[in-house]
Coordinates of C-alpha atoms and ligand atoms in Angstrom, one line a residue:
Chain A
M16 CA -0.2 0.1 0.1
S17 CA 1.7 3.3 -1.1
V18 CA 1.4 5.6 1.9
Q19 CA 3.4 8.8 1.9
D20 CA 6.2 9.1 4.3
V21 CA 5.6 11.7 7.2
R22 CA 6.2 15.2 5.8
D23 CA 4.8 18.5 6.6
V24 CA 2.6 20.4 4.3
V25 CA 4.2 22.3 1.5
K26 CA 3.5 25.8 2.2
R27 CA 3.6 28.2 -0.9
P28 CA 4.2 31.9 -0.9
G29 CA 1.2 33.9 0.0
L30 CA -1.2 34.3 -3.2
V31 CA -0.2 31.1 -4.7
Q32 CA -1.0 29.2 -1.6
V33 CA -4.4 31.0 -1.5
L34 CA -5.0 30.1 -5.3
H35 CA -4.0 26.7 -4.6
D36 CA -6.0 26.2 -1.7
T37 CA -9.3 27.9 -3.0
K38 CA -9.2 25.3 -6.0
Y39 CA -9.8 22.5 -3.2
V40 CA -12.1 24.1 -1.2
F41 CA -14.1 25.3 -4.4
W42 CA -14.2 21.8 -5.4
R43 CA -15.1 20.2 -2.5
E44 CA -18.2 22.5 -2.4
M45 CA -19.1 21.9 -6.0
L46 CA -19.5 18.4 -5.3
L47 CA -22.7 19.2 -3.6
P48 CA -24.6 20.5 -6.6
L49 CA -22.6 17.9 -8.8
R50 CA -23.6 14.8 -7.0
D51 CA -27.2 16.0 -6.9
P52 CA -27.8 16.6 -10.9
F53 CA -31.7 17.0 -10.4
S54 CA -31.5 20.0 -8.3
L55 CA -28.8 21.4 -10.1
I56 CA -30.7 21.2 -13.7
F57 CA -33.6 22.8 -11.8
S58 CA -31.6 25.7 -10.4
L59 CA -29.8 26.1 -13.5
L60 CA -33.2 26.7 -15.3
Q61 CA -34.6 28.8 -12.9
P62 CA -33.9 32.1 -13.9
L63 CA -35.6 31.4 -17.3
V64 CA -38.8 31.1 -15.5
F65 CA -38.3 34.4 -13.8
L66 CA -37.5 36.1 -16.8
G67 CA -40.3 34.4 -19.0
L68 CA -42.7 35.7 -16.5
F69 CA -41.4 39.2 -15.5
G70 CA -40.0 40.4 -18.9
P71 CA -43.3 40.8 -20.6
L72 CA -45.0 42.9 -17.7
L73 CA -41.8 45.2 -18.0
G74 CA -42.1 46.9 -21.3
S75 CA -45.5 47.9 -20.4
T76 CA -45.1 49.0 -16.8
V77 CA -42.4 51.5 -17.4
G78 CA -42.4 53.9 -20.1
A79 CA -39.7 52.7 -22.8
P80 CA -37.6 56.1 -22.7
A81 CA -36.5 54.9 -19.1
F82 CA -34.2 52.5 -20.8
G83 CA -32.2 54.7 -22.8
G84 CA -33.6 53.8 -26.3
Q85 CA -32.6 49.9 -25.7
S86 CA -34.8 47.0 -25.9
T87 CA -36.3 46.2 -22.5
L88 CA -34.3 43.0 -22.6
Q89 CA -31.1 44.3 -22.9
W90 CA -31.6 46.6 -20.0
F91 CA -33.2 44.1 -17.9
L92 CA -31.1 40.8 -18.4
P93 CA -28.0 42.0 -16.9
G94 CA -30.1 43.3 -13.5
V95 CA -31.3 39.5 -13.5
V96 CA -28.0 38.3 -13.7
V97 CA -26.8 40.6 -10.8
M98 CA -29.8 39.6 -8.8
I99 CA -28.9 35.8 -9.3
A100 CA -25.1 36.8 -8.2
L101 CA -26.6 38.5 -5.2
F102 CA -28.8 35.8 -4.0
G103 CA -26.3 32.9 -4.4
T104 CA -22.9 34.7 -2.9
S105 CA -25.2 36.3 0.1
M106 CA -25.9 32.8 0.7
T107 CA -22.5 31.5 1.2
G108 CA -22.7 31.7 4.8
S109 CA -25.7 29.7 5.1
N110 CA -24.2 26.5 4.0
L111 CA -21.4 27.2 6.4
Q112 CA -24.0 27.2 9.4
Y113 CA -24.4 23.4 8.9
E114 CA -20.9 22.6 9.3
L115 CA -20.6 25.0 12.3
M116 CA -23.0 22.7 14.2
T117 CA -21.3 19.7 13.4
G118 CA -17.2 19.5 14.0
S119 CA -16.7 19.8 10.0
Y120 CA -15.8 23.3 10.1
E121 CA -13.6 22.8 12.9
R122 CA -11.8 19.8 10.9
I123 CA -11.3 22.3 7.8
L124 CA -10.0 25.1 10.3
A125 CA -7.4 22.7 11.8
S126 CA -6.2 22.1 8.3
P127 CA -3.5 23.9 6.5
L128 CA -5.9 25.6 4.2
S129 CA -5.2 29.4 4.2
R130 CA -8.3 31.4 5.8
S131 CA -9.1 33.5 2.9
S132 CA -9.3 30.4 0.4
L133 CA -11.9 29.1 2.6
M134 CA -14.3 32.2 1.9
I135 CA -13.1 32.3 -1.7
G136 CA -13.7 29.0 -2.6
R137 CA -17.1 28.7 -0.9
A138 CA -18.1 32.2 -2.5
L139 CA -17.1 31.0 -6.0
K140 CA -19.2 27.8 -5.5
E141 CA -22.2 30.1 -5.0
W142 CA -21.1 32.2 -8.3
A143 CA -20.5 29.3 -10.5
P144 CA -24.0 28.3 -11.4
L145 CA -24.2 31.9 -12.8
V146 CA -22.0 31.6 -15.5
V147 CA -24.1 28.8 -16.9
Q148 CA -27.2 30.7 -16.2
G149 CA -26.0 34.1 -17.7
L150 CA -24.9 32.2 -20.7
L151 CA -28.2 30.4 -21.0
I152 CA -30.7 33.3 -20.6
S153 CA -28.6 35.3 -22.9
L154 CA -28.9 32.8 -25.6
V155 CA -32.7 32.4 -24.9
C156 CA -33.1 35.7 -25.4
I157 CA -31.8 36.3 -28.7
P158 CA -35.0 35.5 -30.5
F159 CA -36.4 38.1 -28.5
G160 CA -34.4 40.8 -29.9
F161 CA -31.7 40.6 -27.4
V162 CA -28.2 41.2 -28.9
F163 CA -25.7 39.0 -27.3
Y164 CA -22.0 40.0 -26.7
P165 CA -20.4 37.0 -25.3
L166 CA -17.0 38.7 -24.7
H167 CA -18.5 41.5 -22.8
V168 CA -21.0 39.2 -21.1
L169 CA -18.1 37.2 -20.0
F170 CA -16.1 40.0 -18.7
G171 CA -19.4 40.9 -16.8
L172 CA -19.6 37.4 -15.2
V173 CA -16.1 37.8 -14.0
I174 CA -16.7 41.2 -12.3
L175 CA -19.4 39.7 -10.6
G176 CA -17.2 36.7 -9.3
I177 CA -14.9 39.5 -7.9
F178 CA -17.9 41.3 -6.3
G179 CA -19.3 37.6 -5.2
I180 CA -16.1 36.8 -3.2
G181 CA -16.4 40.1 -1.3
L182 CA -20.0 39.4 -0.7
G183 CA -19.5 35.7 0.2
A184 CA -16.9 36.5 2.7
L185 CA -19.2 39.2 4.6
S186 CA -21.9 36.1 4.5
Y187 CA -19.0 33.7 5.7
A188 CA -18.4 36.4 8.3
L189 CA -22.2 36.7 9.3
A190 CA -22.5 32.9 9.8
L191 CA -19.7 32.8 12.3
V192 CA -20.7 35.9 13.9
S193 CA -24.5 34.6 14.6
Q194 CA -23.1 30.8 15.5
N195 CA -25.8 29.4 17.4
K196 CA -28.2 31.9 16.6
E197 CA -29.0 31.0 13.1
W198 CA -32.2 33.6 12.9
I199 CA -29.9 36.5 13.1
F200 CA -28.2 35.5 9.9
W201 CA -31.3 35.4 8.1
G202 CA -32.4 38.4 9.6
V203 CA -29.5 40.4 8.7
Q204 CA -29.4 38.9 5.2
Q205 CA -32.6 39.6 4.3
T206 CA -32.9 42.8 5.9
L207 CA -29.5 44.2 3.9
L208 CA -30.4 42.5 0.6
F209 CA -33.6 43.9 -0.7
P210 CA -33.0 47.8 0.4
L211 CA -29.4 47.3 -1.4
M212 CA -31.1 45.9 -4.8
I213 CA -33.8 48.5 -4.9
L214 CA -31.2 51.2 -4.5
S215 CA -29.0 49.9 -7.1
G216 CA -31.7 50.4 -10.0
I217 CA -31.7 46.5 -10.4
M218 CA -35.2 45.9 -11.0
L219 CA -36.7 49.4 -12.0
P220 CA -34.8 52.5 -13.2
I221 CA -33.2 54.8 -10.1
E222 CA -33.6 57.6 -12.4
A223 CA -37.7 57.2 -11.9
G224 CA -37.5 57.5 -8.0
P225 CA -37.2 60.8 -5.6
D226 CA -33.9 62.3 -5.2
W227 CA -33.0 60.9 -1.9
M228 CA -33.2 57.4 -3.6
K229 CA -31.0 58.8 -6.3
T230 CA -28.4 60.2 -3.7
A231 CA -28.7 56.6 -1.8
S232 CA -27.7 55.0 -4.7
W233 CA -24.4 56.8 -5.0
F234 CA -23.1 55.2 -1.8
N235 CA -24.4 51.5 -2.7
P236 CA -21.8 49.6 -4.3
L237 CA -24.2 47.4 -6.3
T238 CA -25.4 50.6 -8.3
Y239 CA -22.0 50.7 -10.0
L240 CA -22.0 47.0 -10.6
V241 CA -25.4 47.2 -11.9
N242 CA -24.4 50.0 -14.2
A243 CA -21.3 48.4 -15.4
E244 CA -23.3 45.1 -16.2
R245 CA -25.5 47.2 -18.3
E246 CA -23.0 48.9 -20.3
L247 CA -21.3 45.6 -21.2
F248 CA -24.3 43.7 -21.7
A249 CA -24.9 46.5 -24.5
G250 CA -21.7 45.6 -26.0
N251 CA -19.6 48.4 -24.6
I252 CA -16.8 48.7 -22.3
G253 CA -16.3 52.2 -20.7
G254 CA -16.4 54.6 -17.4
H255 CA -19.3 52.4 -16.2
T256 CA -17.3 49.0 -16.4
L257 CA -14.2 50.7 -14.9
L258 CA -16.1 51.8 -12.0
G259 CA -17.8 48.5 -11.7
L260 CA -14.8 46.7 -11.4
L261 CA -13.5 49.1 -8.8
A262 CA -16.5 48.7 -6.8
A263 CA -16.2 44.6 -7.2
S264 CA -12.6 44.7 -6.4
V265 CA -12.9 47.1 -3.2
T266 CA -16.0 45.1 -1.9
A267 CA -13.6 41.8 -2.2
A268 CA -10.9 43.3 -0.3
V269 CA -13.2 44.8 2.6
G270 CA -15.0 41.3 2.5
L271 CA -11.7 39.4 3.0
V272 CA -10.4 41.4 5.6
V273 CA -13.6 41.1 7.5
G274 CA -13.8 37.5 7.1
V275 CA -10.3 36.9 8.2
R276 CA -11.0 38.9 11.1
A277 CA -14.3 37.2 12.0
I278 CA -12.6 33.7 11.6
N279 CA -9.8 34.9 14.2
R280 CA -12.2 36.4 16.6
N281 CA -14.0 33.4 16.6
I282 CA -11.2 31.4 18.2
S283 CA -10.4 33.6 20.7
Chain B
M2 CA 7.4 18.0 19.7
I3 CA 5.5 19.9 22.6
H4 CA 6.3 22.2 25.1
T5 CA 4.0 24.6 26.9
R6 CA 4.3 27.0 29.7
K7 CA 1.8 28.1 32.1
L8 CA -0.8 27.7 29.3
T9 CA -3.7 29.2 30.3
K10 CA -7.5 29.5 28.7
N11 CA -10.3 31.7 30.3
F12 CA -13.8 31.9 28.4
T13 CA -16.0 34.5 29.3
V14 CA -19.6 33.6 29.2
K15 CA -22.2 36.5 30.1
K16 CA -19.4 38.4 32.1
E17 CA -18.8 35.1 34.0
T18 CA -15.0 33.9 33.6
I19 CA -14.8 29.9 33.1
E20 CA -11.0 29.2 33.7
A21 CA -10.9 26.0 31.4
V22 CA -7.2 25.4 31.6
K23 CA -5.1 26.8 34.3
G24 CA -1.7 27.1 33.5
V25 CA -0.5 23.8 32.4
D26 CA 3.5 22.8 31.7
I27 CA 3.3 19.9 29.2
D28 CA 6.3 18.2 27.5
V29 CA 6.1 15.5 25.1
A30 CA 9.0 14.1 23.0
P31 CA 9.0 12.8 19.7
G32 CA 7.6 9.5 19.3
E33 CA 5.8 9.3 22.6
L34 CA 2.4 8.2 23.1
V35 CA 0.3 10.4 25.7
A36 CA -3.3 10.3 26.6
F37 CA -5.0 13.2 28.6
L38 CA -7.4 11.5 31.0
G39 CA -9.9 13.4 33.0
P40 CA -13.6 13.7 33.7
N41 CA -15.8 15.8 31.3
G42 CA -15.2 19.4 31.6
A43 CA -11.7 19.0 32.9
G44 CA -10.1 21.0 30.0
K45 CA -8.8 18.2 27.8
S46 CA -10.3 19.5 24.8
T47 CA -9.6 23.3 25.4
T48 CA -5.7 22.2 25.7
L49 CA -6.0 20.1 22.5
R50 CA -7.5 23.3 20.9
M51 CA -5.1 25.5 21.8
L52 CA -2.1 23.1 20.7
T53 CA -4.0 22.8 17.1
T54 CA -4.5 26.6 16.9
L55 CA -8.2 26.2 17.1
L56 CA -8.3 28.5 20.1
R57 CA -5.9 31.2 21.0
P58 CA -4.6 30.9 24.8
T59 CA -5.3 33.3 27.1
S60 CA -1.8 33.4 28.5
G61 CA 1.1 31.2 28.5
T62 CA 3.1 29.7 25.7
A63 CA 3.0 26.7 23.5
T64 CA 5.4 24.9 21.2
V65 CA 4.1 22.6 18.8
A66 CA 6.4 20.6 16.5
G67 CA 9.1 23.3 16.8
V68 CA 6.4 26.3 15.8
D69 CA 5.0 28.8 18.6
V70 CA 1.3 28.3 18.2
S71 CA 0.7 32.2 18.7
A72 CA 3.6 33.6 16.5
D73 CA 3.0 31.0 13.4
P74 CA -0.5 29.2 13.9
A75 CA -0.4 28.0 9.9
G76 CA 3.1 26.6 10.3
V77 CA 1.7 24.4 13.4
R78 CA -1.3 23.5 11.0
A79 CA 1.0 22.5 8.1
R80 CA 3.1 20.0 10.7
I81 CA 0.2 18.1 12.6
G82 CA -3.2 16.2 12.3
Y83 CA -6.1 16.5 14.4
I84 CA -9.2 14.4 15.0
G85 CA -11.7 16.7 16.9
Q86 CA -14.5 15.7 19.6
G87 CA -17.2 16.6 17.1
N88 CA -18.2 14.8 13.7
G89 CA -15.7 16.2 10.9
G90 CA -17.7 15.0 7.8
G91 CA -20.1 17.3 6.1
H92 CA -23.4 16.2 6.5
S93 CA -24.3 16.4 2.7
F94 CA -21.1 15.0 1.4
R95 CA -20.5 11.2 0.6
V96 CA -17.8 9.5 2.7
I97 CA -15.2 8.7 0.0
D98 CA -15.6 12.6 -1.6
E99 CA -14.7 14.0 2.0
M100 CA -11.7 11.3 2.4
M101 CA -10.4 12.3 -1.2
M102 CA -10.9 16.1 -0.2
Q103 CA -9.4 15.9 3.0
G104 CA -6.3 14.1 1.3
R105 CA -6.0 17.0 -1.2
F106 CA -6.2 19.6 1.6
Y107 CA -3.2 18.0 3.0
G108 CA -1.2 18.2 -0.3
M109 CA -1.6 14.2 -1.2
N110 CA -1.8 13.6 -5.0
T111 CA -4.9 11.8 -6.0
T112 CA -3.5 8.4 -6.4
D113 CA -2.2 8.3 -2.8
A114 CA -5.1 9.8 -1.4
A115 CA -7.2 7.2 -3.4
A116 CA -5.0 4.3 -2.0
R117 CA -5.2 5.5 1.4
A118 CA -8.8 6.0 1.4
Q119 CA -9.2 2.5 0.4
E120 CA -7.0 1.3 3.0
L121 CA -8.8 3.0 5.5
L122 CA -12.2 2.5 4.6
Q123 CA -11.4 -1.3 4.6
S124 CA -9.8 -1.5 8.3
L125 CA -12.3 0.7 9.6
D126 CA -15.4 -1.4 8.3
L127 CA -16.4 1.7 6.0
T128 CA -16.0 0.1 2.5
D129 CA -19.9 -0.5 2.0
L130 CA -20.5 3.0 2.9
A131 CA -18.0 4.6 0.8
K132 CA -20.7 6.3 -1.3
R133 CA -23.2 7.0 1.5
T134 CA -24.0 10.8 2.5
V135 CA -22.8 11.6 6.1
I136 CA -25.9 12.4 7.4
K137 CA -27.1 8.7 6.6
L138 CA -24.3 7.2 8.8
S139 CA -25.1 5.8 12.2
G140 CA -23.3 7.8 15.2
G141 CA -20.6 5.0 15.3
Q142 CA -20.2 4.8 11.7
R143 CA -19.7 8.7 11.7
R144 CA -16.9 8.4 14.3
R145 CA -15.1 5.9 12.4
M146 CA -15.0 8.6 9.4
D147 CA -13.7 11.1 11.7
V148 CA -10.9 8.9 12.5
A149 CA -10.5 7.8 8.5
L150 CA -10.4 11.3 7.9
G151 CA -7.9 12.3 10.6
L152 CA -5.4 9.3 9.7
M153 CA -5.6 10.1 5.6
H154 CA -2.2 12.2 5.6
S155 CA 0.6 11.0 8.1
P156 CA 1.5 14.0 10.2
R157 CA 4.6 13.7 12.3
L158 CA 2.2 14.7 15.5
L159 CA -1.5 13.7 15.7
F160 CA -3.8 14.9 18.0
L161 CA -6.9 12.9 18.6
D162 CA -10.0 14.1 20.8
E163 CA -11.8 11.1 22.3
P164 CA -11.3 9.1 19.2
S165 CA -13.0 5.6 20.3
T166 CA -16.2 7.5 22.1
G167 CA -19.2 5.8 20.4
M168 CA -17.3 2.7 18.9
D169 CA -17.6 -1.0 19.6
P170 CA -14.9 -3.1 20.9
Q171 CA -14.1 -4.3 17.6
N172 CA -13.6 -0.7 16.0
R173 CA -11.8 0.4 18.9
A174 CA -9.2 -2.4 18.5
N175 CA -9.1 -1.6 14.7
L176 CA -8.6 2.0 15.7
W177 CA -5.7 1.2 18.0
E178 CA -4.0 -1.0 15.6
H179 CA -3.8 1.8 13.2
I180 CA -2.7 4.4 15.6
M181 CA 0.1 1.6 16.7
R182 CA 1.0 1.1 13.0
M183 CA 1.3 4.8 12.3
R184 CA 4.0 5.1 15.2
A185 CA 5.8 1.8 13.9
E186 CA 6.1 3.2 10.3
H187 CA 6.4 6.7 10.9
G188 CA 7.5 7.4 14.6
T189 CA 4.4 9.5 14.6
T190 CA 4.1 11.3 18.2
I191 CA 0.3 10.9 19.2
V192 CA -1.8 12.7 21.6
L193 CA -5.2 11.8 22.5
T194 CA -7.8 12.4 25.1
T195 CA -10.0 9.7 26.6
H196 CA -12.3 9.3 29.4
Y197 CA -12.2 5.6 29.0
M198 CA -9.6 4.7 31.7
D199 CA -9.1 1.2 30.6
E200 CA -7.9 2.7 27.0
A201 CA -5.4 5.0 28.7
D202 CA -4.2 2.3 30.8
S203 CA -3.6 -0.5 28.3
M204 CA -2.7 1.7 25.4
S205 CA -0.6 4.6 26.3
E206 CA 2.7 4.7 27.8
R207 CA 1.9 7.8 29.6
V208 CA -0.9 9.4 31.3
I209 CA -1.5 12.9 32.0
V210 CA -4.2 13.1 34.5
I211 CA -6.3 16.5 34.1
D212 CA -8.7 17.9 36.7
H213 CA -10.2 21.4 36.8
G214 CA -8.1 22.7 34.3
R215 CA -4.9 21.6 36.2
I216 CA -2.5 18.5 35.5
I217 CA -2.8 16.3 38.8
A218 CA -0.3 13.5 37.6
D219 CA 2.0 12.6 34.7
D220 CA 3.6 9.1 34.7
T221 CA 3.4 5.8 33.0
A222 CA 0.1 4.0 33.9
A223 CA 2.0 1.4 35.8
R224 CA 3.7 3.8 38.0
L225 CA 0.8 5.9 38.8
K226 CA -0.9 2.7 40.0
A227 CA 2.1 1.5 41.8
N228 CA 2.5 4.9 43.3
L229 CA -0.8 6.2 44.1
A230 CA -3.3 3.3 44.4
G231 CA -2.0 -0.3 45.6
D232 CA -4.1 -3.5 44.9
L233 CA -7.2 -3.9 46.4
L234 CA -7.6 -6.7 49.0
A235 CA -10.9 -8.1 50.2
V236 CA -10.9 -10.7 53.0
E237 CA -13.8 -12.4 54.4
V238 CA -13.5 -14.2 57.9
A239 CA -15.9 -15.9 60.6
T240 CA -17.2 -13.1 63.1
E241 CA -15.1 -14.6 66.1
S242 CA -11.8 -14.2 63.8
A243 CA -12.7 -10.5 63.3
P244 CA -10.5 -9.0 66.1
S245 CA -7.4 -10.6 65.5
V246 CA -7.5 -10.2 61.7
R247 CA -8.5 -6.4 62.2
G248 CA -5.2 -5.8 63.9
L249 CA -3.2 -7.8 61.6
L250 CA -4.8 -6.0 58.5
G251 CA -4.4 -2.4 60.2
R252 CA -0.6 -3.2 60.7
A253 CA -0.6 -4.4 56.7
A254 CA -2.4 -1.5 55.6
A255 CA 0.4 0.7 57.3
G256 CA -2.0 4.1 58.0
G257 CA -4.1 3.0 55.0
E258 CA -8.0 3.1 55.6
V259 CA -9.5 -0.6 56.2
Q260 CA -13.4 -0.8 55.4
E261 CA -15.1 -3.2 57.3
N262 CA -18.8 -4.9 56.9
T263 CA -20.5 -7.5 58.6
H264 CA -23.3 -9.6 57.3
D265 CA -24.8 -13.1 57.9
G266 CA -21.8 -13.7 60.5
V267 CA -19.4 -13.0 58.2
V268 CA -16.8 -10.1 58.3
S269 CA -15.6 -8.5 55.0
F270 CA -12.4 -6.5 55.1
R271 CA -11.3 -4.1 52.3
L272 CA -8.1 -2.3 52.0
R273 CA -5.5 -1.0 49.7
L274 CA -2.3 -2.7 50.0
P275 CA 0.7 -1.3 48.1
E276 CA 2.5 -4.4 46.2
G277 CA -0.5 -6.4 47.5
A278 CA 0.4 -9.7 45.3
R279 CA 3.8 -10.2 47.1
L280 CA 2.4 -9.4 50.6
A281 CA -0.9 -11.6 50.4
P282 CA 0.7 -14.9 50.7
A283 CA 2.5 -13.9 54.1
L284 CA -0.8 -12.3 55.3
L285 CA -2.7 -15.5 54.8
K286 CA 0.0 -17.5 56.8
E287 CA -0.2 -14.6 59.7
M288 CA -3.9 -15.1 59.6
N289 CA -3.8 -19.0 59.7
D290 CA -1.0 -18.9 62.5
A291 CA -3.5 -16.6 64.7
G292 CA -6.2 -19.1 64.2
A293 CA -8.3 -16.8 62.2
P294 CA -8.3 -18.2 58.4
A295 CA -9.6 -16.4 55.6
Q296 CA -12.9 -17.9 54.0
S297 CA -12.5 -16.0 51.1
L298 CA -9.9 -13.8 49.5
E299 CA -9.9 -11.4 46.2
L300 CA -7.0 -9.3 45.2
K301 CA -7.7 -6.9 42.5
P302 CA -4.8 -4.8 40.7
P303 CA -5.4 -1.1 40.7
T304 CA -7.0 0.7 37.8
L305 CA -6.4 4.4 36.8
D306 CA -9.9 5.0 38.1
D307 CA -8.5 4.2 41.7
V308 CA -5.6 6.5 40.9
F309 CA -8.0 9.4 40.2
L310 CA -10.2 8.6 43.1
E311 CA -7.0 8.6 45.4
L312 CA -6.0 11.8 43.8
T313 CA -9.2 13.6 43.8
G314 CA -11.3 12.1 46.1
R315 CA -13.9 11.5 43.1
N316 CA -14.6 9.0 40.9
L317 CA -13.5 9.3 37.3
R318 CA -17.1 8.2 35.9
E319 CA -18.7 10.9 38.1
G320 CA -17.3 13.6 36.3
A321 CA -16.4 17.0 37.6
D322 CA -18.7 18.4 40.3
R323 CA -18.6 22.0 38.7
Ligands
ADP420 N1 -16.2 28.0 23.8 C1 -16.5 27.5 25.2 N2 -17.1 28.5 25.9 C2 -17.3 28.8 27.3 N3 -16.8 27.9 27.7 C3 -16.2 26.8 27.3 C4 -16.0 26.7 25.9 N4 -15.7 25.6 25.6 C5 -15.4 24.8 26.9 N5 -15.9 25.4 28.0 C6 -15.9 25.3 29.2 O1 -14.5 25.1 29.7 C7 -14.2 23.8 30.6 C8 -13.7 22.7 29.9 O2 -14.1 22.0 28.9 P1 -13.7 21.1 27.8 O3 -12.0 21.5 27.5 O4 -14.4 20.9 26.7 O5 -13.2 19.6 28.7 P2 -13.3 18.1 28.2 O6 -12.8 18.3 26.9 O7 -11.9 17.5 29.3 O8 -14.6 17.6 28.8 C9 -15.8 23.2 30.6 O9 -16.4 24.0 32.0 C10 -16.7 24.0 29.7 O10 -17.9 24.2 29.8
MG421 MG1 -13.7 17.2 25.3

């Protein structure tokens, strides 16, 4: 039987280690949906249902001028994609809650995996389906007048991935803080998510709202993300894209700092 | 391999301070097999969690595998293995998937991890359960899986927190076979906690007895028993022989307590006798010479429970009276 000799786990320099570890954390998490193909397919198709029911209503409810002359779908689709990313990655901590209750979290915490990779890997697992979903709904919408710019859309998904790492890490931290009080996790997650969404113009144009809403939206990183996605989905790369990338990177950095702190606080 | 000085952990719960570990000094040399023995709440798990960087010490120092736990916790984690008190498998995962991922987490390649997983599945009686999800396993099966996870890689230092709790005797034996083999093949240093005193007694060379967050004894099981407890001798004699036997036993006990019980015309005496096996024949002869022969005699070697009783006045099984 080939049993390796006693040796210490090799440590690589900072970022290389994080990427290496992230791969395995991500891989482990991905086994959950992959081992359950039925619910995987169902969840991948879900946005189509949403889009099919909501899309037709949109054009008639809100006047076309609000959408800057684009087709309704061209404006609405990126919003749907951002929303899926939000719902997905903000759930990162919820799957952790089960592991906190057993010894599973502790086992993994005692392993040599780097702290950031624990969060990044989990967040990316929540983001991964979005790649399939985003491309799928784009393709399905082509016959209805949606113009599909694949490279722009892919870049948009990458930006959402970076943002998702930040949101996922915050969700992870929230799960640690609300350990043994699971209702706090849900309370905070729901209470924050909906105002953030509405104040980003994700569903309805913020321009249609009162001034205070517009002002509030400037302080919402999600606003820049939504604008960036709209620009990209329209086939352009410009200032909005850059701002969106910046907002996503800042969110990721803040999320990881908060997350690592939460992990360390949890062991003191 | 392990050196701690005044290692201390306080928890604060609702403004009340719980002193879980009160300044322990532990030194473990490479290759040793050490058992922490103590009742529930003694501070065994807390100590192990500090040594495995899962808890930050309140004060004191600890060096594990040559690395300071506070200065370089990641360095410690890269050098050790840990089987915690709880169930390590994620509820929704398959047994084999968790084992393979565990191997990958510790830098094993797929081939090595697969071979090691098969070996462990087989010897821990888990082969048929390899594709089962963890939540569908029974308590004993889960514990075996925990052990399998912890043994996937071959660390130089392995911590096990009550590894055998909830296992049947056959699987406990299998577990020990693995532990002993890791030691023989790799010279692994092993630190485990248990509240099964027979396990600490028969398996480990060195027993560290912990109570209320303090180390109250640290020696080989044999020496602890010989020095602290002595054999338990129970003698029954007829009522009329009791007075002379009482004198004889009192002298033999050398200041120790002699319990006495009378029922149905028989008096039974119980006492602790250091080196009882050597002294008993002479004692029997003296009783015969005094015309007070024994009707029955029982001699029981001491257990670690007796040691604990001697040290604390409490029974190990009763647990800490906190
Ligand atoms: N996270 C914690 N928060 C508060 N108290 C704790 C915590 N962990 C352990 N304790 C307390 O510390 C003491 C020692 O516990 P532990 O180390 O688990 O004992 P053992 O493993 O020997 O049974 C107990 O009184 C326990 O209640
Ligand atoms: Mg314990």
